[in-house]
C-alpha cells in the first residue's frame, strides 16, 4: 500500500506528493557478469511498472527492492 497526496485546485490536480521510497517487484534481472566487480558492480533490472534501473548484481528476479522516487534509482532491498 502506498499513500499518494494530491493537491487539487478548481477540480484540477496541480501537485502530486509521493513517498520518498517505494517498494517494487523485480520482474526481470540480467545475469551478473563474472568478474564485473570493479567499483560498484551493477546490472539492469526491470520492475513491475516497466521502469528499468541499475541495481547491484546480487538483486534477482522476484525480489522486492526500494526505489527512490526522486531519482528513480535503486535504494535498497525491501524488508518483507
PDB file of C-alpha atoms in Angstrom, residues 6-73:
ATOM      1  CA  UNK A   6      -2.805  15.108  -4.477  1.00  0.00           C
ATOM      2  CA  UNK A   7      -3.200  18.873  -4.313  1.00  0.00           C
ATOM      3  CA  UNK A   8      -6.344  19.840  -6.183  1.00  0.00           C
ATOM      4  CA  UNK A   9      -7.352  23.349  -7.208  1.00  0.00           C
ATOM      5  CA  UNK A  10     -10.541  24.053  -9.106  1.00  0.00           C
ATOM      6  CA  UNK A  11     -11.007  20.307  -9.723  1.00  0.00           C
ATOM      7  CA  UNK A  12      -7.557  20.016 -11.356  1.00  0.00           C
ATOM      8  CA  UNK A  13      -4.617  18.126  -9.835  1.00  0.00           C
ATOM      9  CA  UNK A  14      -1.784  20.635  -9.526  1.00  0.00           C
ATOM     10  CA  UNK A  15       0.694  18.658  -7.409  1.00  0.00           C
ATOM     11  CA  UNK A  16       1.446  15.033  -6.536  1.00  0.00           C
ATOM     12  CA  UNK A  17       3.485  14.017  -3.485  1.00  0.00           C
ATOM     13  CA  UNK A  18       4.910  10.501  -3.417  1.00  0.00           C
ATOM     14  CA  UNK A  19       6.654   8.763  -0.521  1.00  0.00           C
ATOM     15  CA  UNK A  20      10.454   9.111  -0.610  1.00  0.00           C
ATOM     16  CA  UNK A  21      10.829   5.372  -1.366  1.00  0.00           C
ATOM     17  CA  UNK A  22       8.531   2.826  -2.954  1.00  0.00           C
ATOM     18  CA  UNK A  23       8.843  -0.977  -2.880  1.00  0.00           C
ATOM     19  CA  UNK A  24       8.599  -2.648  -6.299  1.00  0.00           C
ATOM     20  CA  UNK A  25       8.997  -6.227  -7.511  1.00  0.00           C
ATOM     21  CA  UNK A  26      11.803  -7.118  -9.928  1.00  0.00           C
ATOM     22  CA  UNK A  27      10.195  -8.821 -12.945  1.00  0.00           C
ATOM     23  CA  UNK A  28      13.405  -9.272 -14.943  1.00  0.00           C
ATOM     24  CA  UNK A  29      17.058  -9.201 -13.922  1.00  0.00           C
ATOM     25  CA  UNK A  30      20.016  -9.524 -16.269  1.00  0.00           C
ATOM     26  CA  UNK A  31      22.551 -12.213 -15.446  1.00  0.00           C
ATOM     27  CA  UNK A  32      25.524 -10.962 -13.448  1.00  0.00           C
ATOM     28  CA  UNK A  33      28.716 -10.881 -15.491  1.00  0.00           C
ATOM     29  CA  UNK A  34      31.556 -12.868 -13.902  1.00  0.00           C
ATOM     30  CA  UNK A  35      34.444 -10.642 -12.935  1.00  0.00           C
ATOM     31  CA  UNK A  36      32.331  -7.485 -13.031  1.00  0.00           C
ATOM     32  CA  UNK A  37      33.345  -6.332  -9.568  1.00  0.00           C
ATOM     33  CA  UNK A  38      35.326  -3.179 -10.243  1.00  0.00           C
ATOM     34  CA  UNK A  39      33.816  -0.388  -8.188  1.00  0.00           C
ATOM     35  CA  UNK A  40      30.121  -0.850  -7.563  1.00  0.00           C
ATOM     36  CA  UNK A  41      29.054  -3.701  -9.835  1.00  0.00           C
ATOM     37  CA  UNK A  42      25.626  -3.035 -11.360  1.00  0.00           C
ATOM     38  CA  UNK A  43      23.192  -4.655 -13.775  1.00  0.00           C
ATOM     39  CA  UNK A  44      19.864  -3.517 -15.185  1.00  0.00           C
ATOM     40  CA  UNK A  45      16.645  -4.822 -13.619  1.00  0.00           C
ATOM     41  CA  UNK A  46      13.088  -4.284 -14.833  1.00  0.00           C
ATOM     42  CA  UNK A  47      10.423  -3.528 -12.233  1.00  0.00           C
ATOM     43  CA  UNK A  48       6.726  -4.385 -12.223  1.00  0.00           C
ATOM     44  CA  UNK A  49       5.936  -0.878 -13.519  1.00  0.00           C
ATOM     45  CA  UNK A  50       8.251  -1.312 -16.528  1.00  0.00           C
ATOM     46  CA  UNK A  51      10.885   1.007 -15.062  1.00  0.00           C
ATOM     47  CA  UNK A  52      14.452  -0.181 -15.717  1.00  0.00           C
ATOM     48  CA  UNK A  53      17.036   0.752 -13.079  1.00  0.00           C
ATOM     49  CA  UNK A  54      20.666  -0.192 -12.443  1.00  0.00           C
ATOM     50  CA  UNK A  55      20.914  -2.356  -9.307  1.00  0.00           C
ATOM     51  CA  UNK A  56      23.651  -4.307  -7.507  1.00  0.00           C
ATOM     52  CA  UNK A  57      24.499  -7.652  -9.099  1.00  0.00           C
ATOM     53  CA  UNK A  58      23.032  -9.608  -6.157  1.00  0.00           C
ATOM     54  CA  UNK A  59      19.451  -8.485  -6.977  1.00  0.00           C
ATOM     55  CA  UNK A  60      17.435 -11.336  -8.515  1.00  0.00           C
ATOM     56  CA  UNK A  61      14.142 -11.682 -10.353  1.00  0.00           C
ATOM     57  CA  UNK A  62      11.196 -11.873  -7.936  1.00  0.00           C
ATOM     58  CA  UNK A  63      12.847  -9.776  -5.226  1.00  0.00           C
ATOM     59  CA  UNK A  64      11.290  -6.602  -3.850  1.00  0.00           C
ATOM     60  CA  UNK A  65      13.535  -3.536  -3.883  1.00  0.00           C
ATOM     61  CA  UNK A  66      13.132   0.052  -2.708  1.00  0.00           C
ATOM     62  CA  UNK A  67      13.360   2.759  -5.365  1.00  0.00           C
ATOM     63  CA  UNK A  68      13.998   6.418  -4.559  1.00  0.00           C
ATOM     64  CA  UNK A  69      11.030   8.303  -6.058  1.00  0.00           C
ATOM     65  CA  UNK A  70      13.021  11.499  -6.637  1.00  0.00           C
ATOM     66  CA  UNK A  71      15.926   9.942  -8.543  1.00  0.00           C
ATOM     67  CA  UNK A  72      14.109   6.780  -9.749  1.00  0.00           C
ATOM     68  CA  UNK A  73      17.199   4.808  -8.707  1.00  0.00           C
TER      69      UNK A  73
END
